[in-house]
């Protein structure tokens, strides 16, 4: 049996689709190409097989995702993860929040920031810089967007450069996208171990 | 195509200044964002959603998201679906699609399994549910890029 997870956690759950993923055995040549399936690589997650229903989007999404989260320069990787976490908390995407809180903790070699965020939410006790980053990410993620010129000024006062601010906008916005796939198309679940 | 002709930068009104310089350092991302737009607004395989309907839904999401500059651009491509771009429209025959789009775009945290099973019960195929989610999700991303860029531009003025 599996149980749906409702609380924020750094322990990454399993993602269970609410629609039927593409069956690899019946995939079209375009789908196989987008999935990068080769005879030696036939392991594809249910999430990617679900997205393979829209092969044109799937093909463009991975390079964009990787560039926003991992390209050199600009904002640090850990701070980009904070943008992703801010979005995922607003949208309550438990799965995305877990993956990116885990990455943040590993990059920082410290769980303090994500412990605070998951325990106290908006009232978390954060450094001035992390506070400015998290608040901006949170407000940019609201619908309608709630970030203001004052929030932008706060980022600059906290010492962020133009390049860092652009990376924060991109990583936060990207999770506005990822959350609306992960949280809408599936459930975060944990397998129950029977005694 | 110059990155300043991409929808995100053009809608934010950015072509010179500090925000433009920052965008140049992420030209690959600006171009990939445009490629993603092409894939969700004007795909080869449209499924149940025509290019015009997709543009109308994107305009609706951008308007509700608080980015009229982006909504305007999509509205211009919405053809005879333009009425659906108005967030006040309930969608008529497409009410089940519109209701889902509004919730997924603007009340994401409240989405539950029943939102998906309701679409399935209304006869929407799983592949079309995924296409619809990609459209909503991409537009949610793009409108926030534009909103952020506008704030960067405003702060530099």
CSV table of N, CA and C in Angstrom, one decimal, chain A residues 51-179:
chain,number,residue,atom,x,y,z
A,51,UNK,N,5.0,12.9,-19.2
A,51,UNK,CA,5.2,14.1,-20.1
A,51,UNK,C,5.4,13.7,-21.5
A,52,UNK,N,5.8,12.5,-21.8
A,52,UNK,CA,6.0,12.0,-23.2
A,52,UNK,C,4.7,12.1,-24.0
A,53,UNK,N,3.5,12.3,-23.3
A,53,UNK,CA,2.3,12.5,-24.1
A,53,UNK,C,2.3,13.8,-24.9
A,54,UNK,N,3.2,14.7,-24.4
A,54,UNK,CA,3.3,16.0,-25.2
A,54,UNK,C,4.8,16.1,-25.5
A,55,UNK,N,5.2,15.4,-26.6
A,55,UNK,CA,6.6,15.2,-26.9
A,55,UNK,C,7.3,16.5,-27.3
A,56,UNK,N,6.6,17.4,-27.9
A,56,UNK,CA,7.2,18.6,-28.3
A,56,UNK,C,7.7,19.5,-27.1
A,57,UNK,N,6.8,19.5,-26.1
A,57,UNK,CA,7.2,20.2,-24.9
A,57,UNK,C,8.3,19.5,-24.1
A,58,UNK,N,8.2,18.2,-24.1
A,58,UNK,CA,9.3,17.4,-23.4
A,58,UNK,C,10.6,17.7,-23.9
A,59,UNK,N,10.7,17.8,-25.3
A,59,UNK,CA,12.0,17.9,-25.9
A,59,UNK,C,12.7,19.2,-25.6
A,60,UNK,N,11.9,20.3,-25.5
A,60,UNK,CA,12.5,21.6,-25.2
A,60,UNK,C,12.7,21.9,-23.7
A,61,UNK,N,12.0,21.1,-22.9
A,61,UNK,CA,12.0,21.5,-21.5
A,61,UNK,C,13.3,21.1,-20.8
A,62,UNK,N,13.9,19.9,-21.1
A,62,UNK,CA,15.1,19.5,-20.3
A,62,UNK,C,16.3,20.4,-20.5
A,63,UNK,N,16.6,20.8,-21.7
A,63,UNK,CA,17.7,21.8,-21.9
A,63,UNK,C,17.5,23.1,-21.1
A,64,UNK,N,16.2,23.6,-21.2
A,64,UNK,CA,15.9,24.8,-20.5
A,64,UNK,C,16.1,24.7,-19.0
A,65,UNK,N,15.5,23.6,-18.5
A,65,UNK,CA,15.6,23.3,-17.0
A,65,UNK,C,17.1,23.3,-16.6
A,66,UNK,N,17.9,22.5,-17.3
A,66,UNK,CA,19.3,22.4,-16.9
A,66,UNK,C,20.0,23.7,-17.0
A,67,UNK,N,19.8,24.5,-18.0
A,67,UNK,CA,20.4,25.8,-18.1
A,67,UNK,C,20.1,26.7,-17.0
A,68,UNK,N,18.8,26.8,-16.6
A,68,UNK,CA,18.4,27.7,-15.5
A,68,UNK,C,19.0,27.2,-14.2
A,69,UNK,N,19.0,25.9,-13.9
A,69,UNK,CA,19.4,25.5,-12.6
A,69,UNK,C,20.9,25.3,-12.5
A,70,UNK,N,21.6,25.0,-13.6
A,70,UNK,CA,23.0,24.6,-13.5
A,70,UNK,C,24.0,25.4,-14.3
A,71,UNK,N,23.7,26.2,-15.2
A,71,UNK,CA,24.7,27.0,-16.0
A,71,UNK,C,25.6,27.8,-15.1
A,72,UNK,N,26.9,27.9,-15.5
A,72,UNK,CA,27.9,28.6,-14.7
A,72,UNK,C,27.5,30.1,-14.6
A,73,UNK,N,28.1,30.8,-13.6
A,73,UNK,CA,27.9,32.3,-13.5
A,73,UNK,C,26.7,32.6,-12.7
A,74,UNK,N,26.5,33.9,-12.5
A,74,UNK,CA,25.3,34.4,-11.8
A,74,UNK,C,25.1,33.9,-10.4
A,75,UNK,N,23.9,33.5,-10.1
A,75,UNK,CA,23.5,33.2,-8.7
A,75,UNK,C,24.1,31.8,-8.4
A,76,UNK,N,24.4,31.6,-7.1
A,76,UNK,CA,24.9,30.2,-6.7
A,76,UNK,C,23.8,29.2,-6.9
A,77,UNK,N,24.3,27.9,-7.0
A,77,UNK,CA,23.3,26.9,-7.2
A,77,UNK,C,22.4,26.7,-6.0
A,78,UNK,N,22.9,26.9,-4.8
A,78,UNK,CA,22.1,26.8,-3.6
A,78,UNK,C,21.0,27.9,-3.6
A,79,UNK,N,21.4,29.1,-4.0
A,79,UNK,CA,20.4,30.2,-3.9
A,79,UNK,C,19.3,29.9,-5.0
A,80,UNK,N,19.7,29.4,-6.2
A,80,UNK,CA,18.7,29.0,-7.2
A,80,UNK,C,17.7,28.0,-6.6
A,81,UNK,N,18.3,27.1,-5.8
A,81,UNK,CA,17.4,26.1,-5.2
A,81,UNK,C,16.4,26.7,-4.2
A,82,UNK,N,16.8,27.8,-3.6
A,82,UNK,CA,15.9,28.5,-2.7
A,82,UNK,C,14.8,29.1,-3.4
A,83,UNK,N,15.0,29.6,-4.6
A,83,UNK,CA,13.9,30.1,-5.5
A,83,UNK,C,13.0,29.0,-5.8
A,84,UNK,N,13.5,27.8,-6.2
A,84,UNK,CA,12.7,26.7,-6.5
A,84,UNK,C,11.8,26.2,-5.3
A,85,UNK,N,12.4,26.3,-4.1
A,85,UNK,CA,11.7,25.9,-2.9
A,85,UNK,C,10.6,26.9,-2.6
A,86,UNK,N,10.9,28.2,-2.7
A,86,UNK,CA,9.9,29.2,-2.5
A,86,UNK,C,8.6,29.0,-3.4
A,87,UNK,N,8.9,28.7,-4.6
A,87,UNK,CA,7.7,28.5,-5.6
A,87,UNK,C,7.0,27.2,-5.1
A,88,UNK,N,7.8,26.2,-4.8
A,88,UNK,CA,7.2,24.9,-4.5
A,88,UNK,C,6.4,24.9,-3.2
A,89,UNK,N,6.8,25.8,-2.3
A,89,UNK,CA,6.0,25.9,-1.0
A,89,UNK,C,4.7,26.7,-1.3
A,90,UNK,N,4.7,27.7,-2.1
A,90,UNK,CA,3.5,28.5,-2.4
A,90,UNK,C,2.5,27.5,-3.2
A,91,UNK,N,3.0,26.7,-4.1
A,91,UNK,CA,2.1,25.8,-4.8
A,91,UNK,C,1.9,24.5,-4.2
A,92,UNK,N,2.5,24.3,-3.0
A,92,UNK,CA,2.4,23.1,-2.2
A,92,UNK,C,2.7,21.8,-3.0
A,93,UNK,N,3.8,22.0,-3.8
A,93,UNK,CA,4.3,20.8,-4.5
A,93,UNK,C,5.2,20.1,-3.6
A,94,UNK,N,4.7,19.1,-2.9
A,94,UNK,CA,5.5,18.4,-1.9
A,94,UNK,C,6.7,17.7,-2.5
A,95,UNK,N,6.5,17.1,-3.7
A,95,UNK,CA,7.6,16.4,-4.3
A,95,UNK,C,8.7,17.3,-4.7
A,96,UNK,N,8.4,18.4,-5.4
A,96,UNK,CA,9.4,19.4,-5.9
A,96,UNK,C,10.1,20.0,-4.7
A,97,UNK,N,9.4,20.3,-3.6
A,97,UNK,CA,10.0,20.9,-2.4
A,97,UNK,C,11.0,20.0,-1.8
A,98,UNK,N,10.6,18.7,-1.8
A,98,UNK,CA,11.5,17.7,-1.2
A,98,UNK,C,12.8,17.5,-2.0
A,99,UNK,N,12.7,17.4,-3.3
A,99,UNK,CA,13.9,17.2,-4.2
A,99,UNK,C,14.8,18.4,-4.0
A,100,UNK,N,14.2,19.6,-4.0
A,100,UNK,CA,15.1,20.8,-4.0
A,100,UNK,C,15.5,21.3,-2.6
A,101,UNK,N,14.8,20.9,-1.6
A,101,UNK,CA,15.3,21.1,-0.2
A,101,UNK,C,16.4,20.2,0.0
A,102,UNK,N,16.3,18.9,-0.4
A,102,UNK,CA,17.4,18.0,-0.3
A,102,UNK,C,18.7,18.5,-1.0
A,103,UNK,N,18.5,19.0,-2.2
A,103,UNK,CA,19.7,19.5,-3.0
A,103,UNK,C,20.3,20.7,-2.3
A,104,UNK,N,19.4,21.6,-1.8
A,104,UNK,CA,19.9,22.8,-1.0
A,104,UNK,C,20.7,22.4,0.2
A,105,UNK,N,20.2,21.4,0.9
A,105,UNK,CA,20.9,21.0,2.1
A,105,UNK,C,22.3,20.3,1.8
A,106,UNK,N,22.3,19.6,0.7
A,106,UNK,CA,23.5,18.9,0.3
A,106,UNK,C,24.5,20.0,-0.3
A,107,UNK,N,24.1,21.0,-1.0
A,107,UNK,CA,25.0,22.0,-1.5
A,107,UNK,C,25.6,22.8,-0.4
A,108,UNK,N,24.7,23.1,0.6
A,108,UNK,CA,25.1,24.0,1.7
A,108,UNK,C,25.8,23.1,2.8
A,109,UNK,N,25.7,21.8,2.7
A,109,UNK,CA,26.2,20.9,3.7
A,109,UNK,C,25.5,21.3,5.1
A,110,UNK,N,24.3,21.7,5.0
A,110,UNK,CA,23.6,22.2,6.2
A,110,UNK,C,22.1,22.1,6.0
A,111,UNK,N,21.4,21.6,7.0
A,111,UNK,CA,19.9,21.5,6.8
A,111,UNK,C,19.2,22.7,7.5
A,112,UNK,N,19.9,23.6,8.1
A,112,UNK,CA,19.3,24.6,9.0
A,112,UNK,C,18.2,25.4,8.2
A,113,UNK,N,18.6,25.9,7.0
A,113,UNK,CA,17.7,26.8,6.3
A,113,UNK,C,16.4,26.1,5.9
A,114,UNK,N,16.5,24.8,5.4
A,114,UNK,CA,15.3,24.1,5.0
A,114,UNK,C,14.5,23.6,6.2
A,115,UNK,N,15.2,23.3,7.3
A,115,UNK,CA,14.5,23.0,8.5
A,115,UNK,C,13.6,24.1,8.9
A,116,UNK,N,14.2,25.3,8.9
A,116,UNK,CA,13.5,26.6,9.3
A,116,UNK,C,12.3,26.8,8.4
A,117,UNK,N,12.5,26.7,7.1
A,117,UNK,CA,11.4,26.9,6.1
A,117,UNK,C,10.3,25.9,6.3
A,118,UNK,N,10.6,24.7,6.5
A,118,UNK,CA,9.5,23.7,6.5
A,118,UNK,C,8.8,23.7,7.9
A,119,UNK,N,9.5,24.2,8.9
A,119,UNK,CA,8.9,24.3,10.2
A,119,UNK,C,8.0,25.6,10.4
A,120,UNK,N,8.6,26.7,9.9
A,120,UNK,CA,8.0,28.0,10.2
A,120,UNK,C,7.4,28.7,9.0
A,121,UNK,N,7.7,28.2,7.8
A,121,UNK,CA,7.1,28.8,6.6
A,121,UNK,C,7.6,30.2,6.4
A,122,UNK,N,6.7,31.1,6.1
A,122,UNK,CA,7.0,32.5,5.9
A,122,UNK,C,7.7,33.2,7.1
A,123,UNK,N,7.5,32.6,8.3
A,123,UNK,CA,8.1,33.2,9.5
A,123,UNK,C,9.5,32.7,9.8
A,124,UNK,N,10.0,31.9,8.9
A,124,UNK,CA,11.3,31.3,9.1
A,124,UNK,C,12.4,32.3,9.5
A,125,UNK,N,13.3,32.0,10.4
A,125,UNK,CA,14.4,32.9,10.8
A,125,UNK,C,15.5,32.7,9.8
A,126,UNK,N,15.7,33.6,8.9
A,126,UNK,CA,16.7,33.5,7.8
A,126,UNK,C,17.7,34.7,7.8
A,127,UNK,N,18.8,34.5,7.2
A,127,UNK,CA,19.8,35.6,7.0
A,127,UNK,C,19.1,36.7,6.2
A,128,UNK,N,19.7,37.9,6.2
A,128,UNK,CA,19.1,39.0,5.4
A,128,UNK,C,19.0,38.6,4.0
A,129,UNK,N,20.1,38.0,3.4
A,129,UNK,CA,20.1,37.7,2.0
A,129,UNK,C,19.1,36.6,1.7
A,130,UNK,N,19.1,35.5,2.5
A,130,UNK,CA,18.1,34.4,2.2
A,130,UNK,C,16.7,34.9,2.4
A,131,UNK,N,16.5,35.8,3.4
A,131,UNK,CA,15.1,36.4,3.6
A,131,UNK,C,14.7,37.1,2.3
A,132,UNK,N,15.5,37.9,1.8
A,132,UNK,CA,15.2,38.7,0.6
A,132,UNK,C,14.9,37.8,-0.6
A,133,UNK,N,15.7,36.8,-0.8
A,133,UNK,CA,15.6,35.8,-1.9
A,133,UNK,C,14.3,35.0,-1.7
A,134,UNK,N,14.0,34.5,-0.5
A,134,UNK,CA,12.8,33.6,-0.3
A,134,UNK,C,11.6,34.5,-0.4
A,135,UNK,N,11.5,35.7,0.1
A,135,UNK,CA,10.3,36.5,0.0
A,135,UNK,C,10.0,36.9,-1.4
A,136,UNK,N,11.1,37.2,-2.2
A,136,UNK,CA,10.8,37.5,-3.6
A,136,UNK,C,10.3,36.3,-4.3
A,137,UNK,N,10.9,35.1,-4.1
A,137,UNK,CA,10.5,33.9,-4.8
A,137,UNK,C,9.0,33.6,-4.4
A,138,UNK,N,8.7,33.8,-3.1
A,138,UNK,CA,7.3,33.5,-2.7
A,138,UNK,C,6.3,34.4,-3.4
A,139,UNK,N,6.6,35.7,-3.4
A,139,UNK,CA,5.7,36.7,-4.0
A,139,UNK,C,5.6,36.6,-5.5
A,140,UNK,N,6.7,36.2,-6.1
A,140,UNK,CA,6.7,36.0,-7.6
A,140,UNK,C,5.8,34.8,-7.9
A,141,UNK,N,5.7,33.9,-7.0
A,141,UNK,CA,5.0,32.6,-7.3
A,141,UNK,C,3.5,32.8,-7.0
A,142,UNK,N,3.1,33.8,-6.3
A,142,UNK,CA,1.6,34.0,-6.1
A,142,UNK,C,0.9,34.2,-7.4
A,143,UNK,N,-0.4,33.9,-7.4
A,143,UNK,CA,-1.2,34.2,-8.6
A,143,UNK,C,-2.4,35.1,-8.2
A,144,UNK,N,-2.5,36.3,-8.6
A,144,UNK,CA,-1.6,37.0,-9.5
A,144,UNK,C,-0.2,37.3,-8.8
A,145,UNK,N,0.8,37.6,-9.6
A,145,UNK,CA,2.1,37.9,-9.0
A,145,UNK,C,2.0,39.0,-8.0
A,146,UNK,N,2.7,38.8,-6.8
A,146,UNK,CA,2.6,39.8,-5.8
A,146,UNK,C,3.9,40.5,-5.5
A,147,UNK,N,5.0,40.2,-6.2
A,147,UNK,CA,6.2,40.9,-6.0
A,147,UNK,C,6.1,42.3,-6.5
A,148,UNK,N,6.7,43.2,-5.7
A,148,UNK,CA,6.6,44.6,-5.9
A,148,UNK,C,8.0,45.3,-6.1
A,149,UNK,N,8.0,46.6,-6.5
A,149,UNK,CA,9.3,47.3,-6.6
A,149,UNK,C,10.0,47.3,-5.3
A,150,UNK,N,9.3,47.3,-4.2
A,150,UNK,CA,10.0,47.3,-2.9
A,150,UNK,C,10.7,46.0,-2.7
A,151,UNK,N,10.1,44.9,-3.1
A,151,UNK,CA,10.8,43.6,-3.0
A,151,UNK,C,12.0,43.5,-3.8
A,152,UNK,N,12.0,44.2,-5.0
A,152,UNK,CA,13.1,44.2,-5.9
A,152,UNK,C,14.2,45.1,-5.2
A,153,UNK,N,13.8,46.2,-4.6
A,153,UNK,CA,14.8,47.0,-3.9
A,153,UNK,C,15.5,46.3,-2.8
A,154,UNK,N,14.7,45.5,-2.1
A,154,UNK,CA,15.2,44.7,-1.0
A,154,UNK,C,16.3,43.7,-1.4
A,155,UNK,N,16.1,43.1,-2.6
A,155,UNK,CA,17.1,42.2,-3.2
A,155,UNK,C,18.4,43.0,-3.4
A,156,UNK,N,18.3,44.2,-4.0
A,156,UNK,CA,19.5,45.0,-4.2
A,156,UNK,C,20.2,45.4,-2.9
A,157,UNK,N,19.4,45.7,-1.9
A,157,UNK,CA,20.0,46.1,-0.6
A,157,UNK,C,20.7,44.9,0.0
A,158,UNK,N,20.2,43.7,-0.3
A,158,UNK,CA,20.8,42.5,0.3
A,158,UNK,C,22.1,42.1,-0.5
A,159,UNK,N,22.4,42.9,-1.5
A,159,UNK,CA,23.6,42.7,-2.2
A,159,UNK,C,23.6,41.9,-3.5
A,160,UNK,N,22.4,41.6,-4.0
A,160,UNK,CA,22.3,40.8,-5.2
A,160,UNK,C,22.6,41.6,-6.5
A,161,UNK,N,23.4,41.0,-7.4
A,161,UNK,CA,23.7,41.7,-8.6
A,161,UNK,C,22.5,41.5,-9.6
A,162,UNK,N,22.6,42.3,-10.7
A,162,UNK,CA,21.5,42.1,-11.8
A,162,UNK,C,21.5,40.7,-12.3
A,163,UNK,N,22.7,40.1,-12.5
A,163,UNK,CA,22.7,38.7,-13.0
A,163,UNK,C,22.1,37.7,-12.0
A,164,UNK,N,22.4,37.9,-10.7
A,164,UNK,CA,21.8,37.1,-9.7
A,164,UNK,C,20.3,37.2,-9.6
A,165,UNK,N,19.8,38.5,-9.7
A,165,UNK,CA,18.4,38.7,-9.7
A,165,UNK,C,17.7,38.0,-10.8
A,166,UNK,N,18.3,38.1,-12.0
A,166,UNK,CA,17.7,37.4,-13.2
A,166,UNK,C,17.7,35.9,-13.0
A,167,UNK,N,18.7,35.3,-12.4
A,167,UNK,CA,18.7,33.9,-12.1
A,167,UNK,C,17.7,33.5,-11.1
A,168,UNK,N,17.5,34.4,-10.1
A,168,UNK,CA,16.4,34.1,-9.1
A,168,UNK,C,15.0,34.1,-9.8
A,169,UNK,N,14.8,35.1,-10.7
A,169,UNK,CA,13.5,35.2,-11.4
A,169,UNK,C,13.3,33.9,-12.2
A,170,UNK,N,14.4,33.5,-12.9
A,170,UNK,CA,14.3,32.3,-13.8
A,170,UNK,C,14.0,31.0,-13.0
A,171,UNK,N,14.8,30.8,-11.9
A,171,UNK,CA,14.6,29.6,-11.2
A,171,UNK,C,13.3,29.5,-10.5
A,172,UNK,N,12.8,30.7,-10.0
A,172,UNK,CA,11.5,30.7,-9.3
A,172,UNK,C,10.4,30.5,-10.4
A,173,UNK,N,10.5,31.1,-11.5
A,173,UNK,CA,9.5,31.0,-12.5
A,173,UNK,C,9.5,29.6,-13.1
A,174,UNK,N,10.7,29.0,-13.2
A,174,UNK,CA,10.8,27.6,-13.7
A,174,UNK,C,10.0,26.6,-12.8
A,175,UNK,N,10.0,26.9,-11.5
A,175,UNK,CA,9.2,26.0,-10.6
A,175,UNK,C,7.7,26.3,-10.6
A,176,UNK,N,7.4,27.5,-11.1
A,176,UNK,CA,5.9,27.8,-11.4
A,176,UNK,C,5.5,26.8,-12.5
A,177,UNK,N,6.4,26.4,-13.4
A,177,UNK,CA,6.2,25.4,-14.4
A,177,UNK,C,6.2,24.0,-13.8
A,178,UNK,N,7.3,23.6,-13.3
A,178,UNK,CA,7.5,22.3,-12.8
A,178,UNK,C,6.4,21.9,-11.8
A,179,UNK,N,6.1,22.8,-10.8
A,179,UNK,CA,5.0,22.5,-9.8
A,179,UNK,C,3.7,22.2,-10.5
